[in-house]
């Protein structure tokens, strides 16, 4: 009797929410890009055991409307996480605009995309209250 082995992959995603107000270069809409963490897993199924392990981890800033964006690497990831926290506080009106703009200026050089400053109600309807 011979054993069988099935190998396949799957992805899990974590959406951190609105991070950067940008005019999307793809769809031309002004919206908040969302920070997304994607983990890709290899799954091995055999007759006796199942073994699962992650083999790829990536962060992206994606347009909430068309889902296009950029992959983040190295220090861009840390800058995006910091900006994500600041944007959440700004949208919840617990961070003043001048402090938010200071954080945006720090993130601009790290992320390499043109970040905008705007009122908390600008962007995707998903983030409006």
Short mmCIF file of C-alpha atoms in Angstrom, two decimals, residues 31 64 123-129:
data_model
loop_
_atom_site.label_atom_id
_atom_site.label_comp_id
_atom_site.label_asym_id
_atom_site.label_seq_id
_atom_site.Cartn_x
_atom_site.Cartn_y
_atom_site.Cartn_z
CA UNK A 31 -9.00 57.40 -0.48
CA UNK A 64 -9.63 50.35 -0.55
CA UNK A 123 -11.79 58.94 1.43
CA UNK A 124 -13.56 55.63 1.31
CA UNK A 125 -17.03 55.39 2.81
CA UNK A 126 -15.74 52.40 4.76
CA UNK A 127 -13.90 54.72 7.18
CA UNK A 128 -16.52 57.43 7.55
CA UNK A 129 -18.64 57.51 10.70
#
